[in-house]
C-alpha cells in the first residue's frame, strides 16, 4: 500500500500543488426528504409534465442580406373553387367589349383626321402639270404631261395592256384605268405609273366614271356595273338595257346617274341604293346624256338635235346642232361644249326650259373623237383628240371660246381621252 502511494507521488511533477478542499458545516447540509409510505394494494398515478419546447432563436443574418422568407400559405380550396355569379361575368365581358369598340372608334377618328389633313395639304399645293391619258385603236394606252409654265407636252408612258382597242380611260389621284374591247379593265397606279392588276367586265365598256371607292361602268351588252377599287371585285351588276348603252351621266352629288341606250330608253338610277328610279321611252335612241344642275334638268343628244328634260322626265325644248355630235363637256354649270363630226366645237347654253347655240369654232380637221376638261382652283384646261391623230390642249375661261395653248400630231387614231391636274 505504501509502495503504491509512493509510486503515485513519483508520477506527479515537482511543481504539483494539491487542490484545497473547503469544509462545509453540517448545519448547512440539505435535510433529507421523507417519502410517504405507499399503501399496499393501491396504485399510484404519477403525472409527468411534457417539457416546454421553446422556438429556436433565429440564426444571425449577415449584414447586407435579407433574411429568408417563410413560404406563403396556400389559399383554401374553398376560395380557389368559388364560382362567380353569371351576371358578374357577363358584366365584365360587356365592359371589355365596350372598351374595345371605343378604342376602334378612336382609331377611326384619328385616321379620318389624318386623311383630312393630307387632303387639305394636297388641295393647297399648287398644280401646274396636266396629266393626259389617251386610248387608241391599235391597243396603245399612253400618257402625257403638259406643263403650263413651260408650255411643253411630254410623253411619260405607252403600253399595250390589252389585245383589243382601248374603248375608255379614267384617271384620278390614285388610279389610272383603261377599258378594252376584249372585255377587260387594266388598272395602273397614277403616281408610279405601274400596273397593279386587271379585272373583267360584262362586254365592252362604253362609258366609265371613277368616283370615290368604286368605278361605274356601262357596257355594250346593256349592263350597268360597279367595281370596288380596294380589291377590284364587281359589287353590283344590273342588266339595265336590252341593247348597247351609249352614255352614262353622273350627277354632281355622285348618287344619281342616267343611262341612254340603243333600245331607245332613258333610265335614272340611284347608285347609292343601286335601284332604278325612272325610265323614259324616247322617240329614238340617244348617243349622249348630261346633267344640267343650273336648270335642275338634264339633256340628251339624239341626232340631229339636243333635247332638254326636267327631272320628272318631261320634255322641255330642243335645239338642232350644226353637225352630228360625238362628245360633250361642261364649260360652266350653264354652258356646254359639243365636239362635232366636222371637227368643230359648238357651245350651247342651258337655262330654264331653254336651249341656245352661243358660238361655233374650228378645232380639228377631222371629227372630234373625245374631250376631257379639268379644273383646279381658278385654272381650267380642256383636252381634245381627233381621229387623224391630233391632240390639242385648250385654256378655258368661263363662257369664252377656248384658247389653244398646245397641239401635237401623233400617227395614231385616238378613241378616248381623260385628264387631271397633278
Coordinates of C-alpha atoms in Angstrom, one line a residue:
X1 CA 0.0 0.0 0.0
X2 CA 2.8 2.4 0.9
X3 CA 4.6 1.3 -2.3
X4 CA 1.6 2.2 -4.4
X5 CA 1.2 5.6 -2.8
X6 CA 4.9 6.3 -3.3
X7 CA 4.6 5.4 -7.0
X8 CA 1.7 7.8 -7.5
X9 CA 3.6 10.6 -5.8
X10 CA 6.5 9.9 -8.0
X11 CA 4.2 10.3 -11.1
X12 CA 3.4 13.9 -10.1
X13 CA 5.9 16.5 -11.0
X14 CA 7.8 18.6 -8.6
X15 CA 5.6 21.7 -9.1
X16 CA 2.4 19.9 -8.2
X17 CA 0.1 21.6 -5.7
X18 CA -2.8 19.7 -4.3
X19 CA -6.2 21.5 -4.5
X20 CA -7.7 22.9 -1.3
X21 CA -10.9 21.3 -0.1
X22 CA -13.4 23.7 1.6
X23 CA -15.1 22.2 4.6
X24 CA -19.0 22.8 4.9
X25 CA -20.7 22.9 8.3
X26 CA -23.2 20.1 9.0
X27 CA -25.9 22.6 9.7
X28 CA -25.8 23.9 6.1
X29 CA -26.3 20.5 4.5
X30 CA -29.8 19.9 2.9
X31 CA -32.1 17.8 5.1
X32 CA -33.2 14.5 3.6
X33 CA -36.8 14.3 2.1
X34 CA -39.0 11.8 3.6
X35 CA -41.1 9.7 1.2
X36 CA -44.6 8.9 2.1
X37 CA -45.3 5.2 2.5
X38 CA -47.2 3.5 -0.2
X39 CA -50.2 1.6 0.9
X40 CA -50.5 -2.0 -0.3
X41 CA -53.0 -2.8 -3.0
X42 CA -53.3 0.8 -4.2
X43 CA -52.0 2.2 -7.5
X44 CA -50.2 5.4 -7.5
X45 CA -50.7 7.7 -10.5
X46 CA -47.7 9.7 -11.5
X47 CA -48.3 12.8 -13.6
X48 CA -45.5 13.6 -16.0
X49 CA -45.4 17.1 -17.4
X50 CA -44.4 17.4 -21.0
X51 CA -41.3 19.5 -21.4
X52 CA -41.9 23.1 -22.8
X53 CA -40.4 23.4 -26.3
X54 CA -39.2 26.8 -26.9
X55 CA -38.7 28.1 -30.5
X56 CA -35.1 28.1 -31.6
X57 CA -33.6 31.5 -31.7
X58 CA -33.3 32.8 -35.3
X59 CA -29.9 32.5 -36.8
X60 CA -28.0 35.6 -37.1
X61 CA -28.1 37.1 -40.6
X62 CA -25.0 38.7 -42.0
X63 CA -25.2 42.5 -42.6
X64 CA -26.4 43.5 -46.0
X65 CA -28.5 40.3 -46.6
X66 CA -32.2 39.8 -46.4
X67 CA -33.5 37.0 -44.1
X68 CA -35.2 34.2 -45.9
X69 CA -39.0 34.5 -46.2
X70 CA -41.2 31.9 -44.8
X71 CA -43.3 30.1 -47.6
X72 CA -46.7 31.7 -48.2
X73 CA -49.6 29.6 -47.1
X74 CA -51.8 28.2 -49.9
X75 CA -55.3 29.6 -50.2
X76 CA -58.0 27.3 -49.0
X77 CA -59.5 25.2 -51.7
X78 CA -62.9 26.6 -51.0
X79 CA -61.7 30.0 -52.1
X80 CA -60.0 28.8 -55.3
X81 CA -63.0 26.9 -56.4
X82 CA -65.5 29.6 -55.7
X83 CA -67.9 30.0 -58.7
X84 CA -68.5 33.6 -59.8
X85 CA -72.1 34.7 -60.5
X86 CA -73.2 34.7 -64.1
X87 CA -74.3 38.3 -64.1
X88 CA -70.9 39.4 -62.8
X89 CA -69.1 37.5 -65.6
X90 CA -71.5 38.9 -68.2
X91 CA -71.0 42.5 -67.0
X92 CA -67.2 42.1 -67.2
X93 CA -67.4 40.8 -70.7
X94 CA -69.7 43.6 -71.8
X95 CA -67.3 46.2 -70.3
X96 CA -64.4 44.7 -72.2
X97 CA -66.4 44.7 -75.4
X98 CA -67.4 48.4 -75.0
X99 CA -63.7 49.3 -74.3
X100 CA -62.6 47.6 -77.5
X101 CA -65.3 49.3 -79.5
X102 CA -64.3 52.7 -78.0
X103 CA -60.7 52.0 -79.0
X104 CA -61.7 51.2 -82.6
X105 CA -63.8 54.3 -82.8
X106 CA -60.9 56.4 -81.5
X107 CA -58.5 54.9 -84.1
X108 CA -61.0 55.5 -86.9
X109 CA -61.4 59.1 -85.9
X110 CA -57.7 59.6 -85.8
X111 CA -57.3 58.1 -89.2
X112 CA -60.1 60.3 -90.6
X113 CA -58.3 63.4 -89.2
X114 CA -55.1 62.3 -90.8
X115 CA -56.8 61.8 -94.2
X116 CA -58.5 65.2 -93.9
X117 CA -55.2 66.9 -93.1
X118 CA -53.5 65.2 -96.0
X119 CA -56.3 66.2 -98.4
X120 CA -56.1 69.8 -97.2
X121 CA -52.4 69.9 -97.8
X122 CA -52.9 68.3 -101.2
X123 CA -55.6 70.9 -102.1
X124 CA -53.4 73.8 -101.1
X125 CA -50.5 72.5 -103.2
X126 CA -50.1 74.3 -106.5
X127 CA -50.6 72.1 -109.5
X128 CA -49.1 73.3 -112.7
X129 CA -49.0 69.9 -114.7
X130 CA -51.9 68.5 -116.6
X131 CA -51.7 64.7 -116.9
X132 CA -53.4 63.3 -120.1
X133 CA -54.3 59.7 -120.7
X134 CA -55.2 58.5 -124.2
X135 CA -56.5 55.3 -125.8
X136 CA -56.1 54.3 -129.4
X137 CA -57.5 51.8 -131.9
X138 CA -54.1 49.9 -132.1
X139 CA -54.4 48.9 -128.3
X140 CA -51.9 51.5 -127.2
X141 CA -52.6 53.2 -123.8
X142 CA -50.4 56.3 -123.4
X143 CA -49.9 59.2 -121.1
X144 CA -48.6 62.8 -121.4
X145 CA -47.6 65.6 -119.1
X146 CA -48.4 69.2 -120.1
X147 CA -46.5 71.8 -118.1
X148 CA -48.4 75.0 -118.0
X149 CA -45.4 77.3 -117.1
X150 CA -43.1 75.8 -119.7
X151 CA -45.9 75.0 -122.2
X152 CA -44.4 71.6 -123.0
X153 CA -46.2 68.4 -123.8
X154 CA -44.0 65.4 -122.8
X155 CA -44.8 61.6 -123.3
X156 CA -44.4 59.7 -120.0
X157 CA -45.5 56.2 -120.8
X158 CA -47.0 54.0 -123.5
X159 CA -48.1 50.4 -123.0
X160 CA -50.3 47.7 -124.7
X161 CA -52.0 46.0 -121.7
X162 CA -54.9 44.5 -123.8
X163 CA -55.5 42.8 -127.1
X164 CA -58.5 44.9 -128.2
X165 CA -58.7 48.6 -128.9
X166 CA -58.9 50.9 -125.8
X167 CA -62.6 51.9 -125.5
X168 CA -62.5 54.1 -122.3
X169 CA -60.0 55.7 -119.9
X170 CA -60.4 57.1 -116.4
X171 CA -57.9 58.8 -114.1
X172 CA -57.8 60.3 -110.6
X173 CA -55.2 61.0 -107.9
X174 CA -54.8 57.3 -107.2
X175 CA -55.9 55.1 -110.1
X176 CA -55.4 55.1 -113.9
X177 CA -57.7 52.7 -115.8
X178 CA -58.1 51.6 -119.4
X179 CA -61.0 49.5 -120.7
X180 CA -60.7 47.4 -123.8
X181 CA -62.9 45.7 -126.4
X182 CA -61.6 42.4 -125.1
X183 CA -63.9 42.8 -122.1
X184 CA -61.1 43.6 -119.6
X185 CA -60.0 46.6 -117.5
X186 CA -56.3 47.2 -116.8
X187 CA -55.5 49.1 -113.6
X188 CA -52.4 51.3 -113.0
X189 CA -51.1 53.5 -110.2
X190 CA -51.4 57.1 -111.3
X191 CA -48.4 58.1 -109.1
X192 CA -45.9 55.3 -110.0
X193 CA -47.4 54.6 -113.5
X194 CA -47.1 50.9 -113.0
X195 CA -49.6 48.1 -113.4
X196 CA -51.4 46.8 -110.3
X197 CA -53.8 44.3 -111.9
X198 CA -56.8 43.8 -114.1
X199 CA -60.4 42.6 -113.9
X200 CA -63.2 41.6 -116.3
X201 CA -66.4 43.2 -117.5
X202 CA -69.7 42.1 -119.0
X203 CA -68.9 43.2 -122.5
X204 CA -67.0 46.1 -124.0
X205 CA -67.1 49.1 -121.7
X206 CA -68.7 52.1 -123.4
X207 CA -68.5 54.6 -120.6
X208 CA -66.5 54.6 -117.3
X209 CA -66.6 57.0 -114.4
X210 CA -64.2 57.0 -111.4
X211 CA -65.7 58.1 -108.1
X212 CA -64.6 57.7 -104.5
X213 CA -64.3 54.0 -103.7
X214 CA -65.5 52.4 -107.0
X215 CA -65.8 52.6 -110.8
X216 CA -69.1 52.8 -112.6
X217 CA -69.2 51.2 -116.0
X218 CA -71.7 50.7 -118.8
X219 CA -71.2 48.0 -121.4
X220 CA -72.2 47.2 -125.0
X221 CA -74.2 44.2 -123.6
X222 CA -76.5 46.6 -121.7
X223 CA -75.1 46.1 -118.2
X224 CA -74.5 48.7 -115.5
X225 CA -71.7 47.7 -113.1
X226 CA -70.0 49.0 -110.0
X227 CA -66.4 47.7 -109.3
X228 CA -64.9 48.2 -105.9
X229 CA -61.4 49.9 -106.1
X230 CA -60.0 48.2 -103.0
X231 CA -60.0 44.7 -104.5
X232 CA -61.4 45.2 -108.0
X233 CA -64.4 43.0 -107.4
X234 CA -67.8 43.6 -109.1
X235 CA -70.1 44.6 -106.2
X236 CA -73.2 45.4 -108.3
X237 CA -74.3 44.4 -111.8
X238 CA -77.6 45.0 -113.4
X239 CA -79.0 44.3 -116.9
X240 CA -80.1 47.9 -117.3
X241 CA -80.9 47.8 -121.0
X242 CA -81.6 45.3 -123.7
X243 CA -79.1 46.8 -126.2
X244 CA -75.8 48.7 -126.1
X245 CA -75.6 51.6 -123.5
X246 CA -74.2 54.6 -125.3
X247 CA -73.6 57.0 -122.5
X248 CA -73.6 57.5 -118.7
X249 CA -74.0 60.8 -116.9
X250 CA -73.2 61.2 -113.2
X251 CA -74.9 63.8 -111.1
X252 CA -72.5 66.2 -109.2
X253 CA -73.7 64.6 -105.9
X254 CA -72.5 61.2 -107.1
X255 CA -75.7 59.5 -106.0
X256 CA -77.7 59.7 -109.3
X257 CA -76.9 58.6 -112.8
X258 CA -78.6 58.5 -116.2
X259 CA -78.0 56.0 -118.9
X260 CA -79.2 56.0 -122.6
X261 CA -79.1 53.1 -124.9
X262 CA -79.8 51.9 -128.4
X263 CA -83.1 50.4 -127.1
X264 CA -84.4 54.0 -127.0
X265 CA -84.9 54.1 -123.2
X266 CA -83.5 56.6 -120.8
X267 CA -83.1 55.4 -117.2
X268 CA -82.5 57.3 -114.0
X269 CA -80.5 55.3 -111.3
X270 CA -79.9 55.8 -107.6
X271 CA -76.3 54.5 -107.3
X272 CA -76.4 54.8 -103.5
X273 CA -79.1 52.2 -103.2
X274 CA -78.5 50.5 -106.7
X275 CA -82.1 51.0 -107.7
X276 CA -83.9 52.2 -110.8
X277 CA -85.9 55.4 -110.1
X278 CA -87.3 56.3 -113.5
X279 CA -87.3 55.2 -117.1
X280 CA -88.5 57.2 -120.1
X281 CA -89.3 55.9 -123.6
X282 CA -87.6 58.1 -126.2
X283 CA -88.8 58.6 -129.8
X284 CA -85.4 57.3 -131.0
X285 CA -82.1 56.2 -129.4
X286 CA -79.8 58.8 -127.9
X287 CA -76.0 58.8 -128.0
X288 CA -75.2 61.4 -125.3
X289 CA -76.7 62.5 -122.0
X290 CA -75.6 65.1 -119.4
X291 CA -77.0 66.7 -116.2
X292 CA -77.7 70.4 -116.2
X293 CA -77.7 71.3 -112.5
X294 CA -78.2 75.1 -113.1
X295 CA -81.6 74.3 -114.8
X296 CA -82.4 71.3 -112.5
X297 CA -82.7 69.3 -115.6
X298 CA -80.8 67.0 -118.0
X299 CA -80.4 66.9 -121.8
X300 CA -79.8 64.2 -124.3
X301 CA -78.4 64.3 -127.8
X302 CA -80.3 62.3 -130.4
X303 CA -79.1 63.1 -133.9
X304 CA -79.5 65.8 -135.0
X305 CA -80.9 67.7 -132.0
X306 CA -80.4 68.3 -128.3
X307 CA -83.5 67.7 -126.1
X308 CA -83.9 69.1 -122.6
X309 CA -85.9 67.2 -120.0
X310 CA -86.9 68.1 -116.4
X311 CA -86.1 65.7 -113.6
X312 CA -89.5 64.1 -113.9
X313 CA -88.8 63.1 -117.5
X314 CA -90.9 65.7 -119.1
X315 CA -89.6 67.2 -122.4
X316 CA -89.0 71.0 -122.2
X317 CA -87.4 72.1 -125.5
X318 CA -85.0 71.0 -128.2
X319 CA -82.2 72.5 -130.4
X320 CA -80.6 71.3 -133.7
X321 CA -76.8 71.3 -133.9
X322 CA -74.7 72.3 -136.9
X323 CA -73.4 68.7 -137.3
X324 CA -73.5 65.3 -135.6
X325 CA -72.1 65.4 -132.0
X326 CA -69.7 62.8 -130.7
X327 CA -68.9 64.2 -127.2
X328 CA -69.8 66.9 -124.7
X329 CA -68.2 68.6 -121.7
X330 CA -69.4 71.4 -119.3
X331 CA -67.6 74.7 -119.5
X332 CA -69.8 76.2 -116.8
X333 CA -72.9 75.0 -115.0
X334 CA -75.0 76.5 -117.7
X335 CA -72.7 76.3 -120.9
X336 CA -71.9 73.0 -122.6
X337 CA -69.4 72.4 -125.5
X338 CA -70.1 69.7 -128.1
X339 CA -67.4 68.1 -130.3
X340 CA -68.8 67.7 -133.8
X341 CA -68.2 65.3 -136.7
X342 CA -66.8 68.2 -138.9
X343 CA -64.0 68.9 -136.4
X344 CA -65.7 72.0 -134.8
X345 CA -66.8 73.0 -131.3
X346 CA -70.3 74.2 -130.7
X347 CA -71.3 75.9 -127.4
X348 CA -74.9 75.5 -126.1
X349 CA -76.3 77.4 -123.1
X350 CA -78.9 75.7 -121.0
X351 CA -81.4 77.7 -119.0
X352 CA -84.9 77.0 -117.5
X353 CA -86.8 75.4 -120.3
X354 CA -84.5 77.0 -122.9
X355 CA -81.5 75.9 -125.2
X356 CA -79.5 78.3 -127.2
X357 CA -76.4 77.9 -129.5
X358 CA -73.9 80.6 -128.4
X359 CA -71.0 80.1 -130.8
X360 CA -69.1 77.7 -133.1
X361 CA -65.3 77.5 -133.7
X362 CA -62.9 75.3 -135.7
X363 CA -60.9 72.9 -133.6
X364 CA -59.6 69.9 -135.7
X365 CA -59.5 69.0 -139.4
X366 CA -61.4 65.7 -138.8
X367 CA -64.1 64.7 -136.4
X368 CA -63.6 65.4 -132.7
X369 CA -63.4 61.9 -131.1
X370 CA -63.4 62.8 -127.4
X371 CA -62.9 65.7 -124.9
X372 CA -61.9 66.0 -121.3
X373 CA -62.0 69.0 -119.0
X374 CA -60.2 69.5 -115.6
X375 CA -60.4 72.4 -113.1
X376 CA -58.1 73.2 -110.3
X377 CA -58.9 76.3 -108.3
X378 CA -59.3 79.1 -110.9
X379 CA -57.4 77.2 -113.6
X380 CA -59.4 75.2 -116.2
X381 CA -57.9 73.2 -119.1
X382 CA -59.5 71.1 -121.8
X383 CA -58.0 68.3 -124.0
X384 CA -59.5 67.2 -127.3
X385 CA -58.4 64.4 -129.7
X386 CA -59.5 63.7 -133.2
X387 CA -59.5 60.6 -135.5
X388 CA -56.5 61.9 -137.5
X389 CA -54.1 61.7 -134.5
X390 CA -54.2 65.3 -133.3
X391 CA -54.1 66.1 -129.6
X392 CA -54.8 69.7 -128.5
X393 CA -54.7 71.4 -125.1
X394 CA -57.0 74.4 -124.6
X395 CA -57.2 77.1 -121.9
X396 CA -60.8 77.8 -120.8
X397 CA -62.1 80.9 -119.2
X398 CA -65.8 80.7 -118.3
X399 CA -68.1 81.1 -121.2
X400 CA -65.5 82.4 -123.6
X401 CA -64.1 80.5 -126.5
X402 CA -61.2 78.1 -125.5
X403 CA -57.7 79.3 -126.4
X404 CA -55.3 76.7 -127.9
X405 CA -52.1 76.5 -125.9
X406 CA -50.5 73.3 -127.3
X407 CA -51.0 70.8 -130.2
X408 CA -49.3 67.6 -131.0
X409 CA -49.8 65.4 -134.1
X410 CA -49.4 61.7 -133.5
X411 CA -49.5 59.0 -136.1
X412 CA -52.4 57.1 -134.5
X413 CA -56.2 57.0 -134.2
X414 CA -57.4 58.2 -130.9
X415 CA -60.5 56.7 -129.3
X416 CA -60.8 58.4 -125.9
X417 CA -59.1 60.8 -123.5
X418 CA -59.1 61.7 -119.8
X419 CA -57.1 64.2 -117.8
X420 CA -56.4 65.6 -114.3
X421 CA -54.2 68.2 -112.6
X422 CA -51.3 66.9 -110.6

